Amino acid sequence: MAKAKKRAAFFCSECGFESPKWLGQCPACHKWDTFTEAPTTKYAQATNWGVSAVHSAPTTLNEIQADEEERTVTGIGELDRVLGGGIVTGSLILTGGDPGIGKSTLLLQMCRLLSGNGHKILYVSGEESAKQIKMRAERLGDFCDNLYILCETNLGMISDIVTDMRPEIVIIDSIQTMYSEEAGQSPGSAGQVREATGRLMRLAKSLPVSIFIVGHVTKEGIVAGPRLLEHMVDTVLYFEGEGGASYRFLRSVKNRFGPADEIGVFEMREDGLKEVLNPSGYMLQGKPENEPGSVVICSIEGTRPILAEVQALVCQTNFNMPRRTAAGTDYNRVNLLMAVVEKRLGIRLGGYDAYINVAGGMRINEPALDLGIVAAILSSYKNQALDSKTVCFGEVGLVGEVRAVSRAEQRVMEAAKLGFGHCIMPKANFQKINVNETALNGMRLAGVSSIYELLEVI
Ligand code: TYD
Ligand code: MG
């Protein structure tokens, strides 16, 4: 094989930005000290993945035949939903997440179902021995003979085996352990990870075979992690959850073949991951009744409304600088909302610590969460509980106005379905809402146009 021409470039390990020279700060994501050098070799350079040179003559859009992609349904409903209806043949799917969150478990469960349905699957592990995989598999149930395990980290060899064996689906666990001789760096480095991914993309498109890549996210820096690869692959799924809790959320942050931002909800049990079919009910388990600082909100995650509990603890501070924390949502957003409350309602929060938490381990960044955060802060500050059958949603603007959010009907119906009695929403949504009275199940609706009105309603 001709030796690949090596040309070095520098990449931001946070966002993958490429630069011909080293930079202290990334111009794209503005993070400092994230640039690492990596040779761009033939696979990493090729960006026209799967587009062969034969197609280089221009054609009109009407001449192009585009059939629906061929999909393989995995049988794990929550995973199929996140993928947009199954695995598209020839796609490259990155599954990222913290170490130990359950990526290997989820993929092995998927392999178990698919191989049971007659699909030929190759699971390549660079992290665990065959015996360790077997031990994990025993917790998940019986496996049939269509699933092959390969413990190997050399991509050249893996590529040859896949080409010979022609499996329908390949799992690469994990990309950080794989190495390609062409990149000439140690496994896990930015150059190797990019090179390996480029090579797998070629393989996926040329055979075609669907490939799942596992990528660990490290807390600091995400060095050579999945971030670097997001632009290269077809689909990016992130598996997230709180260390202690058993909930796991699978989120699609990019999907060339389906909706992005869709989520799937799982519970980690002794015998593997189980789908959670009623996420709202699940998220509200253990919610305290009539406690100050606890508010139920409704967020749209992907195509589904999900209820969750927001908790706030506002108490007098013992420090010069009050402490503020936000778990499960954006810290800066929480600070901003506290400033709005302080300025617009004249409540002096400067002498108070505030801790905000979205219970259950799910991360919610939707603006509709704002009203819930404000209500929770006010409830904790005044030490007055909201009626525990109240749900609220709405975006809060800088002058304290409550702004309309999308898909209000869906949110209202979800709250009614779970037996809530009172729903506080933006006035603009309230005026236009069109829901069936019987489906409301006696739930009262209230529209507020500003956070003063919120104060009156609660
Ligand atoms: P794993 O899939 O190995 O995580 P990752 O591949 O993302 O690093 O998950 C490992 C964790 O899951 C480990 O702490 C054990 C736990 N686990 C269960 O609770 N139940 C199970 O059935 C299995 C297989 C693992
Ligand atoms: Mg693993």
Coordinates of C-alpha atoms and ligand atoms in Angstrom, one line a residue:
M1 CA 0.0 0.0 0.0
A2 CA 1.3 3.5 -0.8
K3 CA 2.3 5.4 2.2
A4 CA -0.2 8.0 3.2
K5 CA 1.1 11.6 2.8
K6 CA 1.5 13.1 6.2
R7 CA 0.6 16.8 6.8
A8 CA 0.2 18.0 10.3
A9 CA -2.6 20.2 11.4
F10 CA -3.9 21.3 14.8
F11 CA -7.3 20.5 16.2
C12 CA -9.4 21.8 19.0
S13 CA -10.2 18.9 21.2
E14 CA -13.5 20.5 22.3
C15 CA -15.1 21.3 19.0
G16 CA -12.8 19.8 16.3
F17 CA -11.9 23.2 14.7
E18 CA -8.9 22.7 12.4
S19 CA -6.1 25.1 12.1
P20 CA -2.7 25.0 10.2
K21 CA -0.9 26.4 13.3
W22 CA -1.2 26.1 17.0
L23 CA -3.5 28.5 18.7
G24 CA -3.9 29.4 22.4
Q25 CA -7.6 30.0 22.1
C26 CA -10.0 28.3 19.7
P27 CA -11.7 30.9 17.4
A28 CA -14.8 28.6 17.1
C29 CA -15.6 27.7 20.7
H30 CA -13.4 30.2 22.5
K31 CA -11.9 27.5 24.9
W32 CA -8.3 28.0 25.9
D33 CA -5.4 25.6 25.5
T34 CA -7.4 22.9 23.6
F35 CA -5.2 22.6 20.5
T36 CA -3.4 19.4 19.8
E37 CA -1.3 18.5 16.8
A38 CA -2.4 15.6 14.6
P39 CA -1.3 14.5 11.2
T40 CA -4.1 14.6 8.6
T41 CA -3.7 11.3 6.8
K42 CA -5.7 9.9 3.9
Y43 CA -8.8 8.9 6.0
A44 CA -8.8 11.9 8.2
Q45 CA -8.5 14.2 5.2
A46 CA -11.3 12.6 3.1
T47 CA -14.4 14.5 3.9
N48 CA -16.5 13.4 0.9
W49 CA -17.4 10.2 2.8
G50 CA -19.1 7.6 0.7
V51 CA -19.4 9.9 -2.3
S52 CA -17.7 8.2 -5.1
A53 CA -15.8 10.0 -7.9
V54 CA -18.3 8.6 -10.5
H55 CA -21.0 11.0 -9.3
S56 CA -19.0 14.1 -10.2
A57 CA -21.2 15.2 -13.1
P58 CA -23.8 17.7 -12.1
T59 CA -27.4 16.5 -12.1
T60 CA -30.7 18.2 -11.5
L61 CA -32.4 17.5 -8.2
N62 CA -35.3 16.0 -10.0
E63 CA -33.1 13.4 -11.6
I64 CA -31.8 12.1 -8.4
Q65 CA -33.5 9.0 -7.1
A66 CA -33.8 9.0 -3.3
D67 CA -35.6 6.0 -1.8
E68 CA -36.3 5.8 1.9
E69 CA -33.3 4.6 3.7
E70 CA -33.2 1.0 4.6
R71 CA -33.6 0.6 8.4
T72 CA -33.1 -2.2 10.8
V73 CA -35.4 -2.0 13.8
T74 CA -33.5 -3.0 17.0
G75 CA -36.5 -4.0 19.0
I76 CA -35.5 -1.6 21.9
G77 CA -38.3 0.9 21.4
E78 CA -36.5 3.8 23.2
L79 CA -33.3 3.2 21.1
D80 CA -35.3 3.0 17.8
R81 CA -37.0 6.3 18.7
V82 CA -33.8 8.1 19.3
L83 CA -32.3 6.7 16.0
G84 CA -35.4 7.9 14.1
G85 CA -37.0 4.5 13.5
G86 CA -34.1 2.1 13.5
I87 CA -30.5 1.8 12.3
V88 CA -29.9 3.1 8.8
T89 CA -27.9 0.7 6.7
G90 CA -24.4 2.0 6.2
S91 CA -24.5 4.7 8.8
L92 CA -21.9 5.5 11.4
I93 CA -23.3 6.1 14.8
L94 CA -21.3 7.6 17.7
T95 CA -22.5 6.7 21.2
G96 CA -20.8 8.9 23.7
G97 CA -21.1 9.2 27.5
D98 CA -19.2 9.0 30.8
P99 CA -17.3 5.9 31.5
G100 CA -19.5 3.4 33.4
I101 CA -22.8 5.0 32.3
G102 CA -23.9 1.9 30.4
K103 CA -22.9 2.3 26.7
S104 CA -21.5 -1.2 26.4
T105 CA -24.5 -2.7 28.2
L106 CA -26.9 -0.9 25.9
L107 CA -25.1 -2.0 22.7
L108 CA -24.7 -5.5 23.9
Q109 CA -28.4 -5.7 24.6
M110 CA -29.1 -4.4 21.2
C111 CA -26.8 -7.0 19.7
R112 CA -28.7 -9.7 21.6
L113 CA -32.0 -8.7 20.2
L114 CA -30.7 -8.2 16.6
S115 CA -28.7 -11.4 16.5
G116 CA -31.8 -13.2 17.9
N117 CA -33.7 -11.9 14.8
G118 CA -31.2 -13.4 12.4
H119 CA -28.9 -10.4 11.9
K120 CA -25.1 -11.1 11.7
I121 CA -23.3 -8.9 14.2
L122 CA -19.6 -8.3 15.1
Y123 CA -18.8 -6.8 18.5
V124 CA -15.2 -5.5 18.6
S125 CA -13.9 -4.7 22.0
G126 CA -10.6 -3.1 22.8
E127 CA -11.5 -2.6 26.4
E128 CA -12.7 -5.9 27.7
S129 CA -11.5 -9.5 27.3
A130 CA -13.9 -12.0 25.7
K131 CA -14.4 -13.5 29.1
Q132 CA -15.5 -10.2 30.6
I133 CA -17.9 -9.7 27.7
K134 CA -19.3 -13.1 28.3
M135 CA -19.8 -12.3 32.0
R136 CA -21.7 -9.2 31.2
A137 CA -23.7 -11.0 28.6
E138 CA -24.7 -13.6 31.2
R139 CA -26.5 -10.9 33.1
L140 CA -28.5 -9.9 30.1
G141 CA -29.9 -13.3 29.1
D142 CA -29.3 -15.9 26.4
F143 CA -27.5 -15.1 23.2
C144 CA -27.7 -16.9 19.9
D145 CA -25.0 -17.8 17.5
N146 CA -25.2 -14.8 15.1
L147 CA -23.2 -12.6 17.5
Y148 CA -19.4 -12.7 17.0
I149 CA -17.0 -11.2 19.5
L150 CA -13.6 -9.9 18.5
C151 CA -11.0 -8.5 21.0
E152 CA -8.8 -6.4 18.8
T153 CA -7.5 -2.8 18.6
N154 CA -5.7 -2.8 15.2
L155 CA -8.1 -1.1 12.8
G156 CA -6.4 -2.5 9.7
M157 CA -7.1 -6.0 11.0
I158 CA -10.6 -5.2 12.0
S159 CA -11.3 -3.7 8.7
D160 CA -10.1 -6.8 6.9
I161 CA -12.2 -9.1 9.1
V162 CA -15.3 -7.0 8.5
T163 CA -14.7 -7.0 4.8
D164 CA -14.3 -10.8 4.8
M165 CA -17.1 -11.6 7.2
R166 CA -19.7 -9.1 6.0
P167 CA -21.7 -8.6 9.2
E168 CA -24.7 -6.3 9.0
I169 CA -23.8 -4.4 12.1
V170 CA -20.4 -3.7 13.8
I171 CA -19.8 -2.3 17.3
I172 CA -16.5 -0.6 18.0
D173 CA -16.0 -0.4 21.8
S174 CA -14.3 2.1 22.2
I175 CA -12.8 4.4 19.6
Q176 CA -10.2 5.6 22.2
T177 CA -8.7 2.1 22.3
M178 CA -8.4 1.7 18.5
Y179 CA -5.3 2.5 16.5
S180 CA -4.5 2.8 12.9
E181 CA -0.8 2.5 11.8
E182 CA -1.3 5.5 9.4
A183 CA -1.8 8.0 12.2
G184 CA 1.5 7.1 14.0
Q185 CA 0.4 8.3 17.4
S186 CA -0.7 6.6 20.5
P187 CA -4.3 5.3 20.8
G188 CA -6.7 7.8 22.2
S189 CA -4.9 10.8 20.8
A190 CA -6.7 13.3 18.7
G191 CA -5.0 12.2 15.5
Q192 CA -5.7 8.5 16.1
V193 CA -9.3 9.1 17.0
R194 CA -9.9 11.1 13.9
E195 CA -8.1 8.7 11.7
A196 CA -9.9 5.7 13.1
T197 CA -13.2 7.4 12.6
G198 CA -12.5 8.4 9.1
R199 CA -11.5 4.8 8.3
L200 CA -14.6 3.4 9.8
M201 CA -16.7 5.9 7.9
R202 CA -15.2 4.7 4.7
L203 CA -15.8 1.1 5.7
A204 CA -19.4 1.8 6.6
K205 CA -20.2 3.5 3.4
S206 CA -18.3 1.2 1.1
L207 CA -19.6 -2.2 2.2
P208 CA -22.2 -1.0 3.4
V209 CA -22.3 -1.9 7.1
S210 CA -23.8 0.0 10.0
I211 CA -21.1 0.8 12.6
F212 CA -21.6 1.9 16.2
I213 CA -18.6 3.7 17.8
V214 CA -18.4 4.0 21.5
G215 CA -16.6 7.1 22.7
H216 CA -15.9 8.0 26.3
V217 CA -16.4 11.5 27.4
T218 CA -13.9 12.7 30.1
K219 CA -15.0 15.3 32.6
E220 CA -12.3 17.8 31.8
G221 CA -11.3 18.9 28.4
I222 CA -12.9 16.0 26.6
V223 CA -9.5 15.4 25.1
A224 CA -9.7 13.5 21.8
G225 CA -13.2 12.5 22.8
P226 CA -16.4 12.3 20.9
R227 CA -16.6 16.1 20.4
L228 CA -13.8 15.9 17.9
L229 CA -15.9 13.4 15.9
E230 CA -19.3 14.9 15.9
H231 CA -19.0 16.5 12.5
M232 CA -17.6 13.3 10.9
V233 CA -20.3 10.8 11.8
D234 CA -24.0 10.5 10.7
T235 CA -25.5 10.3 14.2
V236 CA -24.4 11.2 17.6
L237 CA -26.1 9.8 20.7
Y238 CA -25.1 10.7 24.2
F239 CA -25.9 8.5 27.1
E240 CA -26.3 10.5 30.4
G241 CA -27.5 10.2 33.9
E242 CA -26.5 10.8 37.5
G243 CA -23.9 8.6 39.0
G244 CA -26.0 7.5 41.9
A245 CA -29.4 7.3 40.2
S246 CA -30.5 4.4 38.0
Y247 CA -32.1 6.6 35.3
R248 CA -30.3 6.8 32.0
F249 CA -31.1 9.2 29.2
L250 CA -30.1 8.5 25.6
R251 CA -30.1 11.7 23.6
S252 CA -29.6 12.3 19.9
V253 CA -27.6 15.5 19.5
K254 CA -27.1 15.0 15.7
N255 CA -29.0 12.8 13.3
R256 CA -28.7 12.8 9.6
F257 CA -31.5 10.3 9.3
G258 CA -34.0 11.4 11.9
P259 CA -34.9 14.0 14.5
A260 CA -32.2 15.5 16.7
D261 CA -32.7 16.1 20.4
E262 CA -34.9 13.0 20.8
I263 CA -34.5 11.2 24.1
G264 CA -34.9 7.7 25.2
V265 CA -35.3 6.8 28.9
F266 CA -33.9 3.7 30.5
E267 CA -33.4 2.3 34.0
M268 CA -30.2 0.4 34.8
R269 CA -31.1 -2.8 36.6
E270 CA -29.3 -5.8 37.8
D271 CA -30.1 -7.5 34.5
G272 CA -29.3 -4.7 32.2
L273 CA -31.1 -1.6 30.9
K274 CA -34.9 -1.6 30.9
E275 CA -37.0 0.9 28.9
V276 CA -39.0 3.4 30.8
L277 CA -42.4 3.7 29.1
N278 CA -43.9 6.4 31.2
P279 CA -40.9 8.8 31.8
S280 CA -43.1 11.5 33.5
G281 CA -44.4 9.1 36.1
Y282 CA -40.9 7.9 36.6
M283 CA -39.3 11.3 36.9
L284 CA -41.8 12.3 39.6
Q285 CA -41.3 9.2 41.7
G286 CA -40.4 10.2 45.3
K287 CA -41.5 13.8 44.8
P288 CA -42.2 15.4 48.2
E289 CA -45.8 16.6 48.8
N290 CA -46.3 20.2 49.8
E291 CA -42.7 21.1 50.4
P292 CA -41.5 24.7 49.7
G293 CA -39.1 24.9 46.8
S294 CA -40.5 21.9 44.9
V295 CA -42.2 22.7 41.5
V296 CA -43.3 20.4 38.7
I297 CA -42.5 21.6 35.2
C298 CA -43.3 20.2 31.7
S299 CA -40.5 20.1 29.2
I300 CA -40.6 18.9 25.6
E301 CA -37.7 16.5 25.0
G302 CA -37.5 15.6 21.4
T303 CA -41.1 14.9 20.4
R304 CA -42.3 14.0 23.9
P305 CA -43.5 16.1 26.8
I306 CA -41.9 15.0 30.1
L307 CA -42.8 16.2 33.5
A308 CA -40.0 16.7 36.0
E309 CA -39.5 18.2 39.4
V310 CA -37.4 21.4 39.9
Q311 CA -36.1 22.0 43.4
A312 CA -34.7 25.2 44.8
L313 CA -33.2 25.8 48.2
V314 CA -32.8 29.5 49.0
C315 CA -31.3 30.3 52.3
Q316 CA -29.4 33.1 54.0
T317 CA -25.7 33.0 53.2
N318 CA -22.7 32.9 55.6
F319 CA -20.3 34.0 52.9
N320 CA -19.5 37.4 51.4
M321 CA -20.3 36.0 48.0
P322 CA -23.5 33.9 48.0
R323 CA -23.2 30.4 46.7
R324 CA -25.2 29.4 43.6
T325 CA -25.3 26.0 42.1
A326 CA -27.4 24.5 39.3
A327 CA -27.6 20.7 38.7
G328 CA -29.4 19.4 35.6
T329 CA -29.8 22.8 34.0
D330 CA -27.8 25.8 32.9
Y331 CA -26.0 27.6 35.7
N332 CA -25.9 30.9 33.9
R333 CA -29.6 30.8 33.1
V334 CA -30.3 30.3 36.8
N335 CA -28.2 33.3 37.7
L336 CA -30.0 35.4 35.1
L337 CA -33.4 34.3 36.4
M338 CA -32.3 35.2 40.0
A339 CA -31.3 38.7 38.8
V340 CA -34.6 39.1 37.1
V341 CA -36.5 38.1 40.3
E342 CA -34.3 40.5 42.3
K343 CA -34.7 43.5 40.0
R344 CA -38.4 43.0 38.9
L345 CA -39.9 41.8 42.1
G346 CA -37.7 43.8 44.4
I347 CA -36.7 40.7 46.4
R348 CA -33.1 41.1 47.6
L349 CA -31.5 37.7 46.9
G350 CA -27.9 39.1 47.2
G351 CA -27.7 37.8 50.8
Y352 CA -29.0 34.3 49.9
D353 CA -27.4 31.1 48.7
A354 CA -29.4 29.4 46.0
Y355 CA -29.2 25.7 45.0
I356 CA -31.3 24.6 42.0
N357 CA -31.7 21.0 41.0
V358 CA -33.7 19.2 38.3
A359 CA -34.4 15.9 40.2
G360 CA -33.9 12.6 38.5
G361 CA -30.6 13.2 36.6
M362 CA -32.1 14.5 33.4
R363 CA -30.6 17.6 31.9
I364 CA -33.1 20.2 30.8
N365 CA -32.0 23.3 28.9
E366 CA -35.4 24.2 27.5
P367 CA -36.5 27.9 28.1
A368 CA -39.9 26.6 29.2
L369 CA -38.2 25.5 32.4
D370 CA -37.7 29.2 33.4
L371 CA -41.1 29.7 35.0
G372 CA -40.6 26.6 37.1
I373 CA -37.2 27.8 38.3
V374 CA -38.6 31.2 39.2
A375 CA -41.6 29.6 41.0
A376 CA -39.3 27.2 42.9
I377 CA -37.0 30.1 44.0
L378 CA -40.0 32.2 45.2
S379 CA -41.5 29.2 46.9
S380 CA -38.3 28.4 48.8
Y381 CA -37.6 32.1 49.6
K382 CA -41.0 32.6 51.0
N383 CA -41.0 29.2 52.6
Q384 CA -44.5 28.5 51.1
A385 CA -45.2 25.3 49.3
L386 CA -47.0 25.3 45.9
D387 CA -50.0 23.0 45.7
S388 CA -48.4 19.7 44.8
K389 CA -50.9 19.2 41.9
T390 CA -49.6 22.3 40.1
V391 CA -47.5 22.2 36.9
C392 CA -46.0 25.2 35.3
F393 CA -44.1 26.0 32.1
G394 CA -43.0 29.2 30.3
E395 CA -40.1 31.3 29.3
V396 CA -39.1 34.3 31.4
G397 CA -37.6 37.3 29.7
L398 CA -35.2 39.9 31.1
V399 CA -37.9 42.4 32.1
G400 CA -39.8 39.7 33.9
E401 CA -42.3 39.0 31.2
V402 CA -43.5 35.4 30.6
R403 CA -43.2 34.5 27.0
A404 CA -45.0 31.9 25.0
V405 CA -43.4 28.4 24.4
S406 CA -44.0 25.9 21.7
R407 CA -46.3 22.9 21.9
A408 CA -48.4 24.1 24.9
E409 CA -51.2 21.7 24.1
Q410 CA -49.0 18.7 24.4
R411 CA -47.6 19.8 27.7
V412 CA -51.1 20.5 29.1
M413 CA -52.3 17.1 28.0
E414 CA -49.4 15.3 29.6
A415 CA -50.1 17.1 32.9
A416 CA -53.8 16.2 32.7
K417 CA -52.9 12.6 31.9
L418 CA -50.8 12.4 35.1
G419 CA -53.7 13.8 37.2
F420 CA -52.5 17.3 37.8
G421 CA -55.2 19.8 38.9
H422 CA -53.7 23.2 38.0
C423 CA -51.5 24.3 35.1
I424 CA -49.8 27.7 35.0
M425 CA -48.6 28.8 31.5
P426 CA -47.8 31.9 29.6
K427 CA -50.8 34.1 28.9
A428 CA -50.1 34.1 25.2
N429 CA -50.3 30.3 25.1
F430 CA -53.4 30.3 27.4
Q431 CA -55.3 32.5 25.0
K432 CA -54.8 30.3 22.1
I433 CA -54.9 26.9 23.7
N434 CA -57.2 24.4 22.1
V435 CA -57.7 21.3 24.2
N436 CA -60.5 18.9 24.7
E437 CA -62.4 19.6 28.0
T438 CA -62.9 16.0 28.9
A439 CA -59.3 15.2 28.3
L440 CA -58.4 18.0 30.7
N441 CA -59.9 15.9 33.4
G442 CA -61.0 18.9 35.5
M443 CA -57.5 20.5 35.4
R444 CA -57.7 24.3 35.7
L445 CA -55.6 26.4 33.4
A446 CA -54.1 29.8 34.3
G447 CA -52.2 32.2 32.0
V448 CA -49.6 34.6 33.4
S449 CA -48.0 37.4 31.5
S450 CA -45.3 38.4 33.9
I451 CA -43.6 37.0 37.1
Y452 CA -45.7 39.5 39.2
E453 CA -48.7 37.6 38.0
L454 CA -47.0 34.3 38.8
L455 CA -46.5 35.6 42.4
E456 CA -50.3 36.2 42.6
V457 CA -51.3 32.9 41.1
I458 CA -49.1 30.8 43.4
Ligands
TYD1 P1 -21.0 -0.3 31.1 O1 -22.0 -0.7 30.0 O2 -19.8 -1.1 31.2 O3 -20.6 1.2 30.9 P2 -19.7 1.9 29.8 O4 -19.6 1.0 28.6 O5 -20.5 3.2 29.4 O6 -18.4 2.3 30.4 O7 -21.8 -0.2 32.4 C1 -21.2 -0.5 33.6 C2 -22.1 -0.2 34.8 O8 -23.4 -0.7 34.7 C3 -21.4 -0.9 35.9 O9 -21.3 0.0 37.0 C4 -22.3 -2.1 36.2 C5 -23.6 -1.6 35.8 N1 -24.5 -2.7 35.3 C6 -25.7 -2.9 35.9 O10 -26.1 -2.2 36.9 N2 -26.5 -3.9 35.5 C7 -26.2 -4.7 34.4 O11 -26.9 -5.6 34.1 C8 -24.9 -4.5 33.8 C9 -24.5 -5.4 32.6 C10 -24.1 -3.5 34.3
MG2 MG -17.8 0.0 28.1

